[in-house]
Amino acid sequence: MSKTAVVIPNYNGIKFIADCLNSLKEQSVQDFDIIVVDNNSTDGSKEEILCNFSGVQCVQRIDNGGFPVAVNAGIRLAKENGAEFVILLNNDTVVDRFFVEKIVKAIETEKNCFSVQAKMLSLKEPEIIDDAGDFYTVLGWAYARGKGKSADKYNKPGKIFASCAGAAIYRCEIFDEIGFFDEAHFAYLEDIDIGYRAGLYGYYNKYEPAAIVYHAGSASSGSRYNEFKIRLAARNSVYLIYKNQTLLQKIIHFLPHLAGFIIKQLFFTMKGYGKVYHKAVLEGLKMCQTQEAKQKKIGMVKGHFKDVLKVELQLCLNVLRKIL
């Protein structure tokens, strides 16, 4: 029984899944399990896993429930198998030979660390950063630190707001306290949401550059800007604010949030997606009125007032980090 499990959500990943799994076969350590949760793929990738990777446990879903549904199923199975840590990995990644060893080492002795993100490099241009830690701001914006910049500038470990769930390790026992990934997201910002939630409970997330992952990017949804991504990201950005902030915070943040949404509206209008973005924001507002959303509200965690203040400070500082 391994203390670490790698969970890979897969949906029509025939172009990438074999390379991903083969890179895990070549790790410097092999004391980990591999779980692939297939979201009802139709491209032959599920058959590829079942036929050619006998050591991989493949969970076959009958529908595509989205990223959070898949990873939650994998995390729960890993916990049932006795895992202390779970590594979430996108199917369009190839990992460095020392990836598992380095990322486990980065979290195993730090009890208050919820997650550690790897140094994600572009698969096509490995000298370029794909993601060096996710940050969230008082404007209601999330961003990947370092995206498109030289990888040499991001060689120092440190705390981040949240880990990109495309290449990160999580401490399993903390899920029991703060909850799992919010399945209402379907895709986009669910990793920011759970990182935010961890902060409200007094835990932290960090970046580990020694753990390296090469990421193709946009493998499932297509180009950087498309209706699917814009709709879900915009909808979920409204939902994320509603869930994780108190009424007082929403009042204090009203003008920054308004400015953030107006700027995004103008940006996507210039890109030709103005109507898509506007409708998605309205969809997010409706989403916040559901009973399910009301039951998931966090806001102020009892006994964690100082932690809420720490998160609040991060939201402001992260605007400066983005600018600088």
GROMACS .gro file of C-alpha atoms in nm:
model
  324
    1MET     CA    1   0.000   0.000   0.000
    2SER     CA    2   0.157   0.328  -0.114
    3LYS     CA    3   0.134   0.654   0.079
    4THR     CA    4   0.113   0.849  -0.249
    5ALA     CA    5  -0.127   0.818  -0.542
    6VAL     CA    6  -0.120   1.000  -0.875
    7VAL     CA    7  -0.469   1.085  -1.000
    8ILE     CA    8  -0.513   1.172  -1.367
    9PRO     CA    9  -0.851   1.286  -1.501
   10ASN     CA   10  -0.889   1.187  -1.865
   11TYR     CA   11  -1.132   1.296  -2.132
   12ASN     CA   12  -1.045   1.218  -2.494
   13GLY     CA   13  -0.673   1.242  -2.425
   14ILE     CA   14  -0.555   0.995  -2.688
   15LYS     CA   15  -0.282   1.235  -2.811
   16PHE     CA   16  -0.123   1.266  -2.468
   17ILE     CA   17  -0.215   0.994  -2.219
   18ALA     CA   18   0.048   0.735  -2.323
   19ASP     CA   19   0.335   0.986  -2.296
   20CYS     CA   20   0.205   1.098  -1.957
   21LEU     CA   21   0.183   0.745  -1.817
   22ASN     CA   22   0.516   0.640  -1.967
   23SER     CA   23   0.688   0.935  -1.798
   24LEU     CA   24   0.548   0.815  -1.465
   25LYS     CA   25   0.689   0.469  -1.533
   26GLU     CA   26   1.038   0.622  -1.551
   27GLN     CA   27   1.031   0.799  -1.214
   28SER     CA   28   1.329   0.787  -0.979
   29VAL     CA   29   1.094   0.636  -0.717
   30GLN     CA   30   0.815   0.388  -0.784
   31ASP     CA   31   0.635   0.369  -0.449
   32PHE     CA   32   0.316   0.532  -0.572
   33ASP     CA   33  -0.012   0.422  -0.725
   34ILE     CA   34  -0.160   0.558  -1.048
   35ILE     CA   35  -0.533   0.615  -1.083
   36VAL     CA   36  -0.687   0.739  -1.407
   37VAL     CA   37  -1.047   0.857  -1.390
   38ASP     CA   38  -1.194   0.850  -1.739
   39ASN     CA   39  -1.484   1.088  -1.808
   40ASN     CA   40  -1.647   0.863  -2.070
   41SER     CA   41  -1.389   0.919  -2.344
   42THR     CA   42  -1.486   0.829  -2.700
   43ASP     CA   43  -1.149   0.867  -2.875
   44GLY     CA   44  -0.990   0.536  -2.773
   45SER     CA   45  -0.783   0.678  -2.485
   46LYS     CA   46  -0.971   0.467  -2.231
   47GLU     CA   47  -0.894   0.152  -2.432
   48GLU     CA   48  -0.530   0.264  -2.461
   49ILE     CA   49  -0.501   0.271  -2.082
   50LEU     CA   50  -0.679  -0.060  -2.026
   51CYS     CA   51  -0.480  -0.246  -2.292
   52ASN     CA   52  -0.130  -0.105  -2.249
   53PHE     CA   53  -0.099   0.006  -1.887
   54SER     CA   54  -0.193  -0.288  -1.669
   55GLY     CA   55  -0.047  -0.134  -1.353
   56VAL     CA   56  -0.281   0.163  -1.376
   57GLN     CA   57  -0.615   0.158  -1.197
   58CYS     CA   58  -0.872   0.297  -1.441
   59VAL     CA   59  -1.203   0.427  -1.307
   60GLN     CA   60  -1.457   0.443  -1.589
   61ARG     CA   61  -1.735   0.698  -1.557
   62ILE     CA   62  -2.053   0.673  -1.767
   63ASP     CA   63  -2.062   1.047  -1.837
   64ASN     CA   64  -1.838   1.355  -1.843
   65GLY     CA   65  -1.897   1.517  -1.506
   66GLY     CA   66  -1.611   1.761  -1.548
   67PHE     CA   67  -1.271   1.799  -1.385
   68PRO     CA   68  -1.376   1.826  -1.017
   69VAL     CA   69  -1.599   1.519  -1.036
   70ALA     CA   70  -1.317   1.313  -1.183
   71VAL     CA   71  -1.047   1.424  -0.940
   72ASN     CA   72  -1.277   1.386  -0.639
   73ALA     CA   73  -1.348   1.027  -0.742
   74GLY     CA   74  -0.974   0.966  -0.771
   75ILE     CA   75  -0.896   1.132  -0.437
   76ARG     CA   76  -1.161   0.931  -0.255
   77LEU     CA   77  -1.031   0.607  -0.405
   78ALA     CA   78  -0.674   0.701  -0.312
   79LYS     CA   79  -0.784   0.770   0.046
   80GLU     CA   80  -0.966   0.435   0.059
   81ASN     CA   81  -0.639   0.273  -0.052
   82GLY     CA   82  -0.458   0.439   0.238
   83ALA     CA   83  -0.283   0.727   0.058
   84GLU     CA   84  -0.156   1.019   0.267
   85PHE     CA   85  -0.088   1.232  -0.038
   86VAL     CA   86  -0.249   1.260  -0.377
   87ILE     CA   87  -0.083   1.411  -0.683
   88LEU     CA   88  -0.322   1.558  -0.939
   89LEU     CA   89  -0.186   1.556  -1.291
   90ASN     CA   90  -0.338   1.667  -1.620
   91ASN     CA   91  -0.344   1.405  -1.895
   92ASP     CA   92  -0.157   1.640  -2.133
   93THR     CA   93   0.159   1.648  -1.923
   94VAL     CA   94   0.497   1.477  -1.926
   95VAL     CA   95   0.681   1.472  -1.594
   96ASP     CA   96   1.050   1.504  -1.519
   97ARG     CA   97   1.217   1.185  -1.391
   98PHE     CA   98   1.245   1.325  -1.036
   99PHE     CA   99   0.899   1.485  -1.026
  100VAL     CA  100   0.728   1.249  -0.779
  101GLU     CA  101   1.031   1.229  -0.551
  102LYS     CA  102   1.072   1.607  -0.532
  103ILE     CA  103   0.707   1.700  -0.488
  104VAL     CA  104   0.647   1.442  -0.213
  105LYS     CA  105   0.959   1.564  -0.031
  106ALA     CA  106   0.828   1.923  -0.050
  107ILE     CA  107   0.507   1.845   0.140
  108GLU     CA  108   0.559   1.544   0.366
  109THR     CA  109   0.715   1.725   0.664
  110GLU     CA  110   0.503   2.041   0.651
  111LYS     CA  111   0.182   1.954   0.836
  112ASN     CA  112   0.005   2.286   0.769
  113CYS     CA  113   0.078   2.274   0.397
  114PHE     CA  114  -0.232   2.176   0.202
  115SER     CA  115  -0.074   2.162  -0.143
  116VAL     CA  116   0.248   2.202  -0.339
  117GLN     CA  117   0.252   2.296  -0.705
  118ALA     CA  118   0.519   2.185  -0.949
  119LYS     CA  119   0.708   2.411  -1.187
  120MET     CA  120   0.497   2.380  -1.501
  121LEU     CA  121   0.683   2.440  -1.826
  122SER     CA  122   0.549   2.462  -2.179
  123LEU     CA  123   0.579   2.125  -2.350
  124LYS     CA  124   0.657   2.291  -2.685
  125GLU     CA  125   0.885   2.558  -2.540
  126PRO     CA  126   1.035   2.414  -2.220
  127GLU     CA  127   1.234   2.729  -2.153
  128ILE     CA  128   0.902   2.910  -2.096
  129ILE     CA  129   0.685   2.897  -1.781
  130ASP     CA  130   0.332   2.765  -1.815
  131ASP     CA  131   0.242   2.812  -1.447
  132ALA     CA  132   0.458   2.888  -1.140
  133GLY     CA  133   0.177   2.916  -0.890
  134ASP     CA  134  -0.176   3.052  -0.904
  135PHE     CA  135  -0.279   3.382  -0.748
  136TYR     CA  136  -0.614   3.550  -0.687
  137THR     CA  137  -0.677   3.924  -0.646
  138VAL     CA  138  -0.920   4.171  -0.494
  139LEU     CA  139  -1.028   4.250  -0.852
  140GLY     CA  140  -1.179   3.902  -0.876
  141TRP     CA  141  -0.907   3.791  -1.118
  142ALA     CA  142  -0.703   3.473  -1.101
  143TYR     CA  143  -0.373   3.441  -1.285
  144ALA     CA  144  -0.090   3.196  -1.337
  145ARG     CA  145   0.237   3.347  -1.216
  146GLY     CA  146   0.510   3.364  -1.477
  147LYS     CA  147   0.304   3.242  -1.771
  148GLY     CA  148   0.494   3.300  -2.095
  149LYS     CA  149   0.809   3.421  -1.917
  150SER     CA  150   1.157   3.272  -1.889
  151ALA     CA  151   1.171   2.963  -1.668
  152ASP     CA  152   1.503   3.076  -1.519
  153LYS     CA  153   1.326   3.352  -1.326
  154TYR     CA  154   1.118   3.108  -1.120
  155ASN     CA  155   1.369   2.887  -0.941
  156LYS     CA  156   1.286   2.980  -0.581
  157PRO     CA  157   1.029   2.788  -0.374
  158GLY     CA  158   0.775   2.990  -0.180
  159LYS     CA  159   0.415   3.034  -0.073
  160ILE     CA  160   0.144   3.087  -0.335
  161PHE     CA  161  -0.229   3.156  -0.314
  162ALA     CA  162  -0.331   2.823  -0.468
  163SER     CA  163  -0.185   2.536  -0.665
  164CYS     CA  164  -0.278   2.467  -1.024
  165ALA     CA  165  -0.444   2.126  -1.001
  166GLY     CA  166  -0.284   2.027  -1.330
  167ALA     CA  167   0.039   1.937  -1.146
  168ALA     CA  168   0.020   1.950  -0.767
  169ILE     CA  169   0.026   1.733  -0.457
  170TYR     CA  170  -0.232   1.755  -0.177
  171ARG     CA  171  -0.242   1.631   0.183
  172CYS     CA  172  -0.537   1.391   0.193
  173GLU     CA  173  -0.647   1.438   0.555
  174ILE     CA  174  -0.712   1.810   0.501
  175PHE     CA  175  -0.987   1.733   0.247
  176ASP     CA  176  -1.187   1.584   0.535
  177GLU     CA  177  -1.178   1.921   0.710
  178ILE     CA  178  -1.222   2.172   0.428
  179GLY     CA  179  -1.411   1.961   0.174
  180PHE     CA  180  -1.325   1.836  -0.171
  181PHE     CA  181  -1.315   2.019  -0.504
  182ASP     CA  182  -1.645   2.192  -0.575
  183GLU     CA  183  -1.811   1.988  -0.848
  184ALA     CA  184  -2.041   2.275  -0.947
  185HIS     CA  185  -1.744   2.439  -1.121
  186PHE     CA  186  -1.725   2.163  -1.387
  187ALA     CA  187  -1.398   2.322  -1.502
  188TYR     CA  188  -1.190   2.633  -1.427
  189LEU     CA  189  -1.117   2.804  -1.094
  190GLU     CA  190  -1.196   2.495  -0.885
  191ASP     CA  191  -0.828   2.487  -0.783
  192ILE     CA  192  -0.833   2.857  -0.689
  193ASP     CA  193  -1.151   2.790  -0.490
  194ILE     CA  194  -1.005   2.505  -0.286
  195GLY     CA  195  -0.677   2.691  -0.232
  196TYR     CA  196  -0.878   2.991  -0.109
  197ARG     CA  197  -1.077   2.763   0.121
  198ALA     CA  198  -0.759   2.608   0.261
  199GLY     CA  199  -0.632   2.956   0.345
  200LEU     CA  200  -0.951   3.041   0.532
  201TYR     CA  201  -0.894   2.730   0.744
  202GLY     CA  202  -0.536   2.829   0.826
  203TYR     CA  203  -0.345   2.615   0.577
  204TYR     CA  204  -0.106   2.732   0.307
  205ASN     CA  205  -0.001   2.635  -0.045
  206LYS     CA  206   0.349   2.650  -0.191
  207TYR     CA  207   0.549   2.630  -0.511
  208GLU     CA  208   0.834   2.383  -0.561
  209PRO     CA  209   1.054   2.449  -0.867
  210ALA     CA  210   1.254   2.126  -0.822
  211ALA     CA  211   0.944   1.930  -0.925
  212ILE     CA  212   0.913   1.984  -1.301
  213VAL     CA  213   0.622   1.909  -1.534
  214TYR     CA  214   0.589   1.981  -1.907
  215HIS     CA  215   0.236   2.084  -2.004
  216ALA     CA  216   0.079   2.094  -2.349
  217GLY     CA  217  -0.203   2.324  -2.236
  218SER     CA  218  -0.559   2.372  -2.368
  219ALA     CA  219  -0.564   2.005  -2.463
  220SER     CA  220  -0.928   1.947  -2.375
  221SER     CA  221  -1.088   2.284  -2.439
  222GLY     CA  222  -0.891   2.410  -2.741
  223SER     CA  223  -0.739   2.756  -2.784
  224ARG     CA  224  -0.657   3.005  -2.510
  225TYR     CA  225  -0.980   3.198  -2.570
  226ASN     CA  226  -1.297   3.015  -2.664
  227GLU     CA  227  -1.663   3.024  -2.561
  228PHE     CA  228  -1.638   2.716  -2.338
  229LYS     CA  229  -1.350   2.852  -2.130
  230ILE     CA  230  -1.479   3.208  -2.113
  231ARG     CA  231  -1.829   3.102  -2.010
  232LEU     CA  232  -1.718   2.869  -1.731
  233ALA     CA  233  -1.437   3.091  -1.602
  234ALA     CA  234  -1.663   3.399  -1.590
  235ARG     CA  235  -1.951   3.211  -1.429
  236ASN     CA  236  -1.724   3.049  -1.172
  237SER     CA  237  -1.550   3.376  -1.087
  238VAL     CA  238  -1.882   3.514  -0.959
  239TYR     CA  239  -1.959   3.191  -0.772
  240LEU     CA  240  -1.612   3.188  -0.611
  241ILE     CA  241  -1.659   3.536  -0.465
  242TYR     CA  242  -2.003   3.450  -0.332
  243LYS     CA  243  -1.883   3.134  -0.159
  244ASN     CA  244  -1.561   3.248   0.002
  245GLN     CA  245  -1.620   3.605   0.113
  246THR     CA  246  -1.827   3.743   0.399
  247LEU     CA  247  -2.093   4.007   0.340
  248LEU     CA  248  -1.858   4.272   0.482
  249GLN     CA  249  -1.583   4.167   0.243
  250LYS     CA  250  -1.822   4.182  -0.051
  251ILE     CA  251  -1.919   4.537   0.049
  252ILE     CA  252  -1.554   4.645   0.091
  253HIS     CA  253  -1.456   4.479  -0.237
  254PHE     CA  254  -1.754   4.605  -0.436
  255LEU     CA  255  -1.567   4.875  -0.630
  256PRO     CA  256  -1.255   4.662  -0.703
  257HIS     CA  257  -1.478   4.373  -0.812
  258LEU     CA  258  -1.688   4.604  -1.029
  259ALA     CA  259  -1.373   4.745  -1.190
  260GLY     CA  260  -1.241   4.395  -1.249
  261PHE     CA  261  -1.557   4.275  -1.420
  262ILE     CA  262  -1.586   4.591  -1.634
  263ILE     CA  263  -1.226   4.556  -1.753
  264LYS     CA  264  -1.287   4.189  -1.837
  265GLN     CA  265  -1.607   4.282  -2.021
  266LEU     CA  266  -1.421   4.535  -2.233
  267PHE     CA  267  -1.136   4.291  -2.296
  268PHE     CA  268  -1.362   4.009  -2.415
  269THR     CA  269  -1.574   4.250  -2.618
  270MET     CA  270  -1.259   4.345  -2.811
  271LYS     CA  271  -1.186   3.973  -2.857
  272GLY     CA  272  -1.535   3.917  -2.996
  273TYR     CA  273  -1.671   3.738  -2.689
  274GLY     CA  274  -1.852   4.026  -2.517
  275LYS     CA  275  -2.197   3.863  -2.520
  276VAL     CA  276  -2.056   3.531  -2.402
  277TYR     CA  277  -1.886   3.696  -2.105
  278HIS     CA  278  -2.190   3.905  -2.011
  279LYS     CA  279  -2.425   3.606  -2.019
  280ALA     CA  280  -2.178   3.401  -1.816
  281VAL     CA  281  -2.162   3.664  -1.540
  282LEU     CA  282  -2.541   3.664  -1.521
  283GLU     CA  283  -2.534   3.285  -1.509
  284GLY     CA  284  -2.291   3.308  -1.218
  285LEU     CA  285  -2.524   3.542  -1.029
  286LYS     CA  286  -2.811   3.295  -1.078
  287MET     CA  287  -2.585   3.013  -0.965
  288CYS     CA  288  -2.528   3.196  -0.635
  289GLN     CA  289  -2.900   3.192  -0.563
  290THR     CA  290  -2.928   2.814  -0.562
  291GLN     CA  291  -2.971   2.621  -0.240
  292GLU     CA  292  -2.657   2.423  -0.316
  293ALA     CA  293  -2.450   2.743  -0.339
  294LYS     CA  294  -2.594   2.875  -0.012
  295GLN     CA  295  -2.500   2.553   0.166
  296LYS     CA  296  -2.140   2.579   0.043
  297LYS     CA  297  -2.077   2.934   0.166
  298ILE     CA  298  -1.759   2.961   0.373
  299GLY     CA  299  -1.698   3.328   0.455
  300MET     CA  300  -1.575   3.330   0.816
  301VAL     CA  301  -1.449   3.001   0.959
  302LYS     CA  302  -1.503   2.984   1.335
  303GLY     CA  303  -1.177   3.041   1.520
  304HIS     CA  304  -0.990   3.154   1.208
  305PHE     CA  305  -1.039   3.533   1.206
  306LYS     CA  306  -0.663   3.592   1.171
  307ASP     CA  307  -0.649   3.354   0.876
  308VAL     CA  308  -0.929   3.543   0.700
  309LEU     CA  309  -0.729   3.865   0.749
  310LYS     CA  310  -0.418   3.697   0.606
  311VAL     CA  311  -0.612   3.591   0.297
  312GLU     CA  312  -0.756   3.942   0.268
  313LEU     CA  313  -0.405   4.087   0.268
  314GLN     CA  314  -0.301   3.842  -0.002
  315LEU     CA  315  -0.589   3.950  -0.226
  316CYS     CA  316  -0.459   4.307  -0.216
  317LEU     CA  317  -0.090   4.222  -0.250
  318ASN     CA  318  -0.159   3.991  -0.543
  319VAL     CA  319  -0.272   4.289  -0.750
  320LEU     CA  320   0.076   4.440  -0.703
  321ARG     CA  321   0.236   4.104  -0.787
  322LYS     CA  322   0.039   4.095  -1.110
  323ILE     CA  323   0.145   4.448  -1.207
  324LEU     CA  324   0.508   4.400  -1.110
   0.00000   0.00000   0.00000
